[in-house]
Tab-separated table of C-alpha atoms and ligand atoms in Angstrom:
chain	number	residue	atom	x	y	z
Y	1	MET	CA	-79.798	-66.376	-43.556
Y	2	ASN	CA	-77.720	-69.288	-44.626
Y	3	ARG	CA	-74.665	-69.999	-43.117
Y	4	LYS	CA	-72.357	-68.264	-46.564
Y	5	ASN	CA	-74.258	-64.796	-46.325
Y	6	PHE	CA	-73.961	-64.758	-42.696
Y	7	LEU	CA	-70.215	-65.240	-42.713
Y	8	LYS	CA	-70.241	-62.645	-45.296
Y	9	LEU	CA	-72.001	-60.219	-43.432
Y	10	SER	CA	-70.382	-60.736	-40.441
Y	11	SER	CA	-67.095	-60.513	-42.342
Y	12	LEU	CA	-68.108	-57.198	-43.338
Y	13	GLY	CA	-69.326	-56.313	-39.952
Y	14	LEU	CA	-65.955	-56.952	-38.747
Y	15	THR	CA	-64.119	-55.541	-41.122
Y	16	ALA	CA	-65.849	-52.155	-40.167
Y	17	LEU	CA	-65.693	-52.670	-36.790
Y	18	SER	CA	-61.817	-53.211	-36.597
Y	19	PHE	CA	-61.528	-50.505	-39.069
Y	20	LYS	CA	-63.468	-48.376	-36.417
Y	21	LEU	CA	-61.582	-49.221	-33.816
Y	22	LYS	CA	-58.013	-49.176	-35.008
Y	23	PRO	CA	-56.414	-47.391	-32.741
Y	24	LEU	CA	-54.711	-43.916	-33.613
Y	25	PRO	CA	-51.023	-44.076	-33.272
Y	26	THR	CA	-50.275	-42.130	-29.721
Y	27	ALA	CA	-46.664	-41.404	-28.768
Y	28	ALA	CA	-46.250	-42.136	-25.326
Y	29	LYS	CA	-46.104	-39.233	-22.538
Y	30	LYS	CA	-42.197	-39.303	-21.427
Y	31	PRO	CA	-40.738	-38.706	-19.358
Y	32	ILE	CA	-43.109	-38.856	-16.687
Y	33	VAL	CA	-42.944	-39.520	-13.085
Y	34	ILE	CA	-45.998	-39.964	-10.674
Y	35	SER	CA	-45.718	-40.508	-6.777
Y	36	THR	CA	-47.965	-41.128	-3.785
Y	37	TRP	CA	-49.288	-38.481	-1.716
Y	38	ASP	CA	-48.701	-34.527	-1.741
Y	39	SER	CA	-44.859	-35.065	-0.549
Y	40	GLY	CA	-44.566	-36.580	-3.862
Y	41	MET	CA	-44.380	-32.951	-5.222
Y	42	ALA	CA	-40.555	-32.669	-4.028
Y	43	VAL	CA	-39.989	-36.060	-4.716
Y	44	ASN	CA	-41.051	-35.814	-8.136
Y	45	ALA	CA	-38.916	-32.404	-8.779
Y	46	GLU	CA	-35.634	-34.389	-7.577
Y	47	ALA	CA	-36.777	-37.364	-9.964
Y	48	TRP	CA	-37.213	-34.828	-12.751
Y	49	LYS	CA	-34.016	-33.426	-12.581
Y	50	ILE	CA	-32.546	-37.071	-13.476
Y	51	LEU	CA	-35.444	-37.434	-16.106
Y	52	SER	CA	-35.376	-33.803	-18.011
Y	53	THR	CA	-31.746	-34.615	-18.592
Y	54	ASN	CA	-32.360	-37.788	-20.265
Y	55	GLY	CA	-31.319	-39.676	-17.395
Y	56	LYS	CA	-32.527	-43.295	-16.538
Y	57	SER	CA	-35.906	-43.810	-14.688
Y	58	ILE	CA	-34.073	-46.089	-12.088
Y	59	ASP	CA	-31.676	-43.012	-11.269
Y	60	ALA	CA	-34.941	-40.898	-10.933
Y	61	VAL	CA	-36.687	-42.975	-8.480
Y	62	GLU	CA	-33.735	-43.832	-6.348
Y	63	LYS	CA	-32.986	-39.886	-6.279
Y	64	GLY	CA	-36.410	-39.042	-5.768
Y	65	ALA	CA	-36.994	-41.434	-2.910
Y	66	ASN	CA	-33.607	-40.343	-1.347
Y	67	GLN	CA	-35.228	-36.726	-1.309
Y	68	ILE	CA	-38.217	-38.042	1.221
Y	69	GLU	CA	-35.690	-39.939	3.225
Y	70	ASP	CA	-33.713	-36.767	3.637
Y	71	THR	CA	-36.425	-34.974	5.202
Y	72	ILE	CA	-37.476	-35.364	8.988
Y	73	ASN	CA	-41.090	-36.575	8.419
Y	74	CYS	CA	-43.507	-38.973	10.398
Y	75	CYS	CA	-43.773	-41.653	7.561
Y	76	VAL	CA	-40.102	-42.249	5.856
Y	77	GLY	CA	-36.672	-42.776	7.062
Y	78	LEU	CA	-34.934	-41.960	10.487
Y	79	GLY	CA	-37.814	-39.508	12.023
Y	80	GLY	CA	-40.583	-41.947	11.119
Y	81	TYR	CA	-42.933	-43.467	13.471
Y	82	PRO	CA	-41.487	-46.043	15.816
Y	83	ASP	CA	-42.759	-49.531	16.245
Y	84	ARG	CA	-44.013	-50.390	19.517
Y	85	ASP	CA	-40.735	-51.152	20.990
Y	86	GLY	CA	-39.724	-47.308	20.080
Y	87	LYS	CA	-37.338	-48.591	17.156
Y	88	VAL	CA	-37.636	-47.101	13.638
Y	89	THR	CA	-37.298	-49.771	11.346
Y	90	LEU	CA	-37.473	-49.183	7.472
Y	91	ASP	CA	-38.724	-51.041	4.354
Y	92	ALA	CA	-37.739	-50.346	1.177
Y	93	CYS	CA	-37.642	-51.684	-2.701
Y	94	ILE	CA	-36.392	-50.701	-6.218
Y	95	MET	CA	-37.298	-52.422	-9.653
Y	96	ASP	CA	-36.062	-51.735	-13.076
Y	97	GLU	CA	-37.173	-51.672	-16.629
Y	98	HIS	CA	-35.281	-55.613	-16.938
Y	99	SER	CA	-37.019	-56.688	-13.766
Y	100	ASN	CA	-34.064	-56.536	-11.571
Y	101	CYS	CA	-35.032	-55.574	-8.352
Y	102	GLY	CA	-33.653	-55.260	-4.718
Y	103	ALA	CA	-34.985	-54.726	-1.264
Y	104	VAL	CA	-34.565	-54.257	2.088
Y	105	ALA	CA	-36.848	-54.881	5.065
Y	106	ALA	CA	-36.608	-53.922	9.042
Y	107	ILE	CA	-33.413	-52.105	8.264
Y	108	GLU	CA	-32.399	-49.595	11.255
Y	109	GLN	CA	-30.136	-46.740	11.673
Y	110	ILE	CA	-29.515	-46.355	7.559
Y	111	LYS	CA	-30.754	-42.991	6.156
Y	112	HIS	CA	-31.423	-44.241	2.755
Y	113	PRO	CA	-32.684	-47.502	2.736
Y	114	VAL	CA	-33.939	-47.455	-0.890
Y	115	SER	CA	-30.077	-46.944	-1.840
Y	116	VAL	CA	-29.203	-49.816	0.146
Y	117	ALA	CA	-32.263	-51.758	-1.778
Y	118	ARG	CA	-30.328	-50.721	-5.286
Y	119	LYS	CA	-27.088	-52.265	-4.140
Y	120	VAL	CA	-28.859	-55.543	-3.214
Y	121	MET	CA	-30.342	-55.546	-6.828
Y	122	GLU	CA	-26.894	-54.758	-8.356
Y	123	LYS	CA	-24.430	-56.293	-6.096
Y	124	THR	CA	-25.841	-59.311	-4.742
Y	125	PRO	CA	-27.921	-62.620	-6.409
Y	126	HIS	CA	-30.549	-61.832	-3.866
Y	127	ILE	CA	-33.894	-59.785	-3.819
Y	128	LEU	CA	-34.370	-58.923	-0.363
Y	129	LEU	CA	-32.229	-58.647	3.064
Y	130	VAL	CA	-33.771	-58.046	6.315
Y	131	GLY	CA	-32.809	-56.381	9.702
Y	132	ASP	CA	-29.427	-57.095	11.068
Y	133	GLY	CA	-28.411	-58.565	7.747
Y	134	ALA	CA	-29.520	-56.094	6.117
Y	135	GLN	CA	-27.819	-53.312	8.128
Y	136	GLN	CA	-24.466	-55.398	7.901
Y	137	PHE	CA	-24.591	-55.445	4.274
Y	138	ALA	CA	-25.587	-51.374	4.356
Y	139	ILE	CA	-22.655	-50.639	6.450
Y	140	GLU	CA	-20.145	-52.945	4.206
Y	141	ASN	CA	-20.998	-50.923	1.289
Y	142	GLY	CA	-20.405	-47.459	2.895
Y	143	PHE	CA	-23.671	-46.554	4.351
Y	144	PRO	CA	-23.247	-44.690	7.692
Y	145	LYS	CA	-25.176	-46.136	10.751
Y	146	GLU	CA	-26.849	-43.009	12.042
Y	147	PRO	CA	-29.309	-42.999	15.182
Y	148	ALA	CA	-33.008	-41.955	14.066
Y	149	VAL	CA	-34.040	-38.677	14.927
Y	150	LEU	CA	-38.279	-38.938	15.516
Y	151	SER	CA	-39.821	-36.345	14.124
Y	152	ASP	CA	-41.730	-33.970	16.914
Y	153	GLU	CA	-44.800	-35.456	15.477
Y	154	ALA	CA	-43.792	-39.117	15.874
Y	155	LYS	CA	-42.426	-38.350	19.268
Y	156	ASP	CA	-45.553	-37.161	20.483
Y	157	ALA	CA	-47.804	-39.738	18.899
Y	158	TYR	CA	-45.328	-42.345	20.649
Y	159	LYS	CA	-45.405	-40.801	24.022
Y	160	LYS	CA	-49.180	-40.734	23.832
Y	161	TRP	CA	-49.393	-44.475	22.746
Y	162	LEU	CA	-47.490	-45.412	25.779
Y	163	GLU	CA	-49.781	-43.871	28.159
Y	164	LYS	CA	-52.054	-47.168	26.925
Y	165	SER	CA	-49.785	-49.270	25.357
Y	166	GLU	CA	-52.837	-50.427	23.675
Y	167	TYR	CA	-51.722	-52.859	20.874
Y	168	LYS	CA	-53.687	-51.564	17.673
Y	169	PRO	CA	-51.844	-51.469	14.423
Y	170	ILE	CA	-52.293	-48.019	13.026
Y	171	ILE	CA	-51.648	-47.127	9.635
Y	172	ASN	CA	-50.375	-43.966	8.581
Y	173	ILE	CA	-53.615	-42.642	7.061
Y	174	GLU	CA	-57.031	-44.254	7.514
Y	175	ASN	CA	-59.600	-41.871	9.327
Y	176	LYS	CA	-59.654	-39.265	11.913
Y	177	LYS	CA	-62.111	-41.661	14.123
Y	178	GLN	CA	-60.184	-44.876	13.931
Y	179	ASN	CA	-56.573	-42.884	14.844
Y	180	GLY	CA	-58.000	-40.436	17.162
Y	181	PRO	CA	-54.622	-38.839	18.814
Y	182	PHE	CA	-52.656	-40.467	16.086
Y	183	ALA	CA	-54.036	-39.091	13.097
Y	184	PRO	CA	-51.637	-37.540	10.902
Y	185	HIS	CA	-52.143	-33.682	9.699
Y	186	PHE	CA	-55.482	-34.094	7.926
Y	187	PHE	CA	-56.319	-31.211	5.567
Y	188	ASP	CA	-60.432	-30.313	5.174
Y	189	ASP	CA	-60.847	-32.327	2.454
Y	190	GLY	CA	-59.655	-35.730	4.446
Y	191	SER	CA	-56.610	-35.755	2.572
Y	192	VAL	CA	-53.411	-36.267	4.270
Y	193	ASN	CA	-49.977	-33.993	4.053
Y	194	HIS	CA	-47.598	-37.440	3.858
Y	195	ASP	CA	-47.086	-41.071	4.122
Y	196	THR	CA	-45.325	-44.071	2.398
Y	197	MET	CA	-43.443	-43.017	-0.697
Y	198	GLY	CA	-43.829	-44.686	-3.836
Y	199	LEU	CA	-42.898	-43.597	-7.200
Y	200	LEU	CA	-43.039	-44.514	-11.110
Y	201	ALA	CA	-41.269	-43.074	-13.825
Y	202	ILE	CA	-40.622	-43.372	-17.199
Y	203	ASP	CA	-37.488	-42.022	-18.968
Y	204	ASN	CA	-36.988	-40.447	-22.372
Y	205	HIS	CA	-36.043	-43.932	-23.660
Y	206	GLY	CA	-39.394	-45.242	-22.658
Y	207	ASP	CA	-37.741	-47.300	-20.108
Y	208	LEU	CA	-39.813	-47.697	-16.675
Y	209	SER	CA	-38.848	-47.971	-12.919
Y	210	GLY	CA	-40.326	-47.658	-9.408
Y	211	ALA	CA	-39.130	-47.417	-5.659
Y	212	VAL	CA	-40.869	-47.601	-2.463
Y	213	THR	CA	-39.464	-46.410	0.946
Y	214	THR	CA	-41.380	-46.100	4.370
Y	215	SER	CA	-41.139	-46.783	7.898
Y	216	GLY	CA	-44.366	-48.760	7.838
Y	217	MET	CA	-46.729	-48.979	10.390
Y	218	ALA	CA	-46.778	-46.883	13.532
Y	219	PHE	CA	-46.138	-48.886	16.508
Y	220	LYS	CA	-46.138	-52.031	14.719
Y	221	VAL	CA	-44.552	-55.582	16.563
Y	222	HIS	CA	-41.059	-54.933	16.412
Y	223	GLY	CA	-40.078	-56.826	13.021
Y	224	ARG	CA	-43.330	-56.483	11.172
Y	225	VAL	CA	-42.739	-56.160	7.579
Y	226	GLY	CA	-45.360	-54.171	5.284
Y	227	ASP	CA	-45.759	-54.568	1.449
Y	228	SER	CA	-43.464	-51.621	0.736
Y	229	PRO	CA	-40.547	-53.801	0.151
Y	230	LEU	CA	-42.435	-56.770	-1.333
Y	231	ILE	CA	-41.939	-56.972	-5.147
Y	232	GLY	CA	-45.581	-57.324	-6.756
Y	233	ALA	CA	-47.335	-56.113	-3.423
Y	234	GLY	CA	-45.806	-52.534	-2.578
Y	235	LEU	CA	-44.171	-52.311	-6.174
Y	236	PHE	CA	-44.053	-53.981	-9.541
Y	237	VAL	CA	-42.632	-53.285	-13.137
Y	238	ASP	CA	-43.338	-54.699	-15.757
Y	239	ASN	CA	-41.440	-52.669	-18.527
Y	240	ALA	CA	-43.790	-54.013	-21.680
Y	241	VAL	CA	-47.070	-53.194	-19.661
Y	242	GLY	CA	-46.617	-50.361	-17.104
Y	243	ALA	CA	-45.936	-50.245	-13.119
Y	244	ALA	CA	-47.649	-49.656	-10.076
Y	245	THR	CA	-47.100	-48.923	-6.304
Y	246	SER	CA	-49.167	-48.806	-3.170
Y	247	SER	CA	-49.856	-47.044	-0.141
Y	248	GLY	CA	-52.051	-48.074	2.856
Y	249	LEU	CA	-52.371	-51.032	5.070
Y	250	GLY	CA	-49.794	-53.031	4.100
Y	251	GLU	CA	-51.395	-56.394	5.151
Y	252	GLU	CA	-54.384	-56.314	2.750
Y	253	VAL	CA	-51.922	-55.400	0.082
Y	254	ILE	CA	-49.939	-58.466	0.475
Y	255	ARG	CA	-52.927	-60.340	0.421
Y	256	ILE	CA	-53.958	-59.857	-3.209
Y	257	CYS	CA	-50.550	-59.530	-4.319
Y	258	GLY	CA	-51.699	-56.163	-4.995
Y	259	THR	CA	-49.351	-53.995	-7.661
Y	260	HIS	CA	-48.818	-57.376	-9.479
Y	261	LEU	CA	-52.302	-57.651	-10.043
Y	262	VAL	CA	-52.702	-53.980	-10.989
Y	263	VAL	CA	-50.094	-54.283	-13.704
Y	264	GLU	CA	-52.024	-57.658	-14.924
Y	265	PHE	CA	-55.224	-55.933	-15.032
Y	266	MET	CA	-53.554	-53.146	-17.394
Y	267	ARG	CA	-52.042	-56.266	-19.491
Y	268	GLN	CA	-55.316	-57.076	-20.108
Y	269	GLY	CA	-55.820	-53.857	-21.544
Y	270	TYR	CA	-57.690	-51.953	-18.636
Y	271	HIS	CA	-56.464	-48.233	-18.120
Y	272	PRO	CA	-54.490	-47.444	-14.967
Y	273	GLU	CA	-57.083	-45.969	-13.312
Y	274	MET	CA	-59.585	-48.876	-13.930
Y	275	ALA	CA	-56.708	-51.550	-13.021
Y	276	CYS	CA	-56.466	-49.828	-9.614
Y	277	LYS	CA	-59.983	-49.872	-9.071
Y	278	LYS	CA	-60.137	-53.579	-10.008
Y	279	ALA	CA	-57.642	-54.467	-7.539
Y	280	VAL	CA	-59.372	-52.293	-4.492
Y	281	GLU	CA	-62.322	-53.794	-5.482
Y	282	ARG	CA	-60.444	-57.441	-4.894
Y	283	ILE	CA	-59.603	-56.466	-1.403
Y	284	VAL	CA	-63.171	-54.360	-0.498
Y	285	ASN	CA	-64.695	-57.458	-2.088
Y	286	ARG	CA	-63.175	-59.984	0.736
Y	287	ASP	CA	-64.624	-58.059	3.710
Y	288	ARG	CA	-66.624	-54.814	2.734
Y	289	LYS	CA	-67.520	-54.178	6.681
Y	290	LYS	CA	-63.710	-54.307	7.434
Y	291	ALA	CA	-62.801	-52.226	4.318
Y	292	LYS	CA	-64.642	-49.419	5.746
Y	293	GLU	CA	-62.051	-49.186	8.410
Y	294	ILE	CA	-58.879	-49.453	6.606
Y	295	GLN	CA	-57.248	-47.283	3.505
Y	296	VAL	CA	-55.196	-48.662	0.674
Y	297	GLY	CA	-54.801	-46.836	-2.666
Y	298	PHE	CA	-52.811	-47.677	-5.563
Y	299	ILE	CA	-51.263	-45.630	-8.272
Y	300	ALA	CA	-50.400	-47.069	-11.612
Y	301	ILE	CA	-48.981	-45.881	-14.870
Y	302	ASN	CA	-48.790	-47.662	-18.529
Y	303	LYS	CA	-46.301	-47.843	-21.006
Y	304	LYS	CA	-48.068	-45.029	-22.889
Y	305	GLY	CA	-47.441	-42.502	-19.998
Y	306	GLU	CA	-51.260	-43.108	-19.005
Y	307	TYR	CA	-51.555	-42.838	-15.352
Y	308	GLY	CA	-54.444	-43.413	-12.443
Y	309	ALA	CA	-54.860	-44.005	-8.819
Y	310	TYR	CA	-57.641	-45.680	-6.917
Y	311	SER	CA	-58.414	-46.144	-3.311
Y	312	ILE	CA	-60.737	-47.950	-0.627
Y	313	LEU	CA	-61.501	-44.431	1.054
Y	314	LYS	CA	-61.598	-40.666	0.470
Y	315	GLY	CA	-58.334	-39.059	1.183
Y	316	PHE	CA	-55.716	-40.740	-0.998
Y	317	VAL	CA	-53.818	-38.176	-3.303
Y	318	TYR	CA	-50.972	-38.533	-5.778
Y	319	SER	CA	-48.235	-36.269	-7.430
Y	320	VAL	CA	-47.453	-36.013	-11.047
Y	321	LYS	CA	-44.538	-34.142	-13.288
Y	322	SER	CA	-44.280	-34.240	-16.866
Y	323	ASN	CA	-43.549	-31.891	-19.383
Y	324	ASP	CA	-47.386	-30.715	-19.484
Y	325	GLU	CA	-48.184	-30.943	-15.956
Y	326	ASN	CA	-47.158	-30.518	-12.149
Y	327	GLN	CA	-49.746	-31.165	-9.894
Y	328	ILE	CA	-51.511	-33.011	-6.969
Y	329	HIS	CA	-54.275	-35.224	-8.249
Y	330	LYS	CA	-57.094	-36.680	-6.009
Y	331	SER	CA	-57.787	-40.444	-6.452
Y	332	LYS	CA	-61.011	-41.609	-6.775
Y	333	TYR	CA	-62.204	-43.820	-4.214
Y	334	LEU	CA	-64.652	-46.559	-3.385
Y	335	LEU	CA	-66.560	-46.542	-0.394
Y	336	GLU	CA	-67.730	-43.609	1.976
Y	337	ALA	CA	-66.301	-43.995	5.470
G	401	SD4	C1	-47.391	-50.679	5.274
G	401	SD4	N1	-48.202	-49.754	3.099
G	401	SD4	O1	-45.810	-50.764	6.239
G	401	SD4	C2	-47.051	-49.546	4.262
G	401	SD4	C3	-47.692	-48.013	5.199
G	401	SD4	C4	-48.091	-47.085	4.290
G	401	SD4	O2	-49.872	-45.835	3.916
G	401	SD4	O3	-48.169	-47.244	2.893
G	401	SD4	N2	-48.935	-46.388	4.816
G	401	SD4	O4	-48.051	-51.165	5.511
């Protein structure tokens, strides 16, 4: 075949191919909110009040996160697991469609860290405030100082931990074998009924926002900060592409800038589920043996409202609310423990 014919044929082929592949215009699914864990159902319901009345996604994710901060539970807010000194320290962040973001880390005695994070975003030229400084800023902005009230579950687990005071960081999920008496409530299928809350929303205007709130790792070293308040690790939003959030062993997420990576995979054209899977693989491929002992899960949503999740191990679930559905999904996972 001479060059002229080849070019003719390939241009015909390419035309046919591009005709075939031309995507059908699909309307973006909006509004929609997705969140980590089954506790996300109540969080989504709160966010939905705003999304369904034409409100902004940034308000929806803040109010959604406030819902779980208001409940006494082991993993978010003032009822969360304490650090090894018995102190509850909280991490949170928030990000909007303009890449505005704010965060607080290791903040104590403040009930709504995610709202403090929003104030950091709106009222300061900074992104992250930590510890005493974060608390001082919160108080200056009208947030009351309140004592931590450990949930019964957190109290029992801490008491049990004090018996040995063995420093072994325990992440909220993982497997029963690893956590022993500290394992949170597991369902028969291995999923847990609570954990760090990360949520992502698209509003009626098509704008994306996200928020995360957590008490972090149980019995951590005082001052330890996880992935949750770190933009690009625990949360990332790019209004042109999509958004992602994480739950699980924060150190592993920080190491790979996890949610930024997920969003970059979506930018390359991967479906949210595949983007999450590729980020999980990045963690697992670093140390496959260690990966069997830890859990990390990502959830993601793209600009079209398509969503997905992936985790290292079995047990990660997430909640979705849109006009079409209101339910918990099981995440696919990479490794059998
Ligand atoms: C952290 N990623 O502090 C959080 C905790 C978490 O499931 O998500 N647990 O590392």
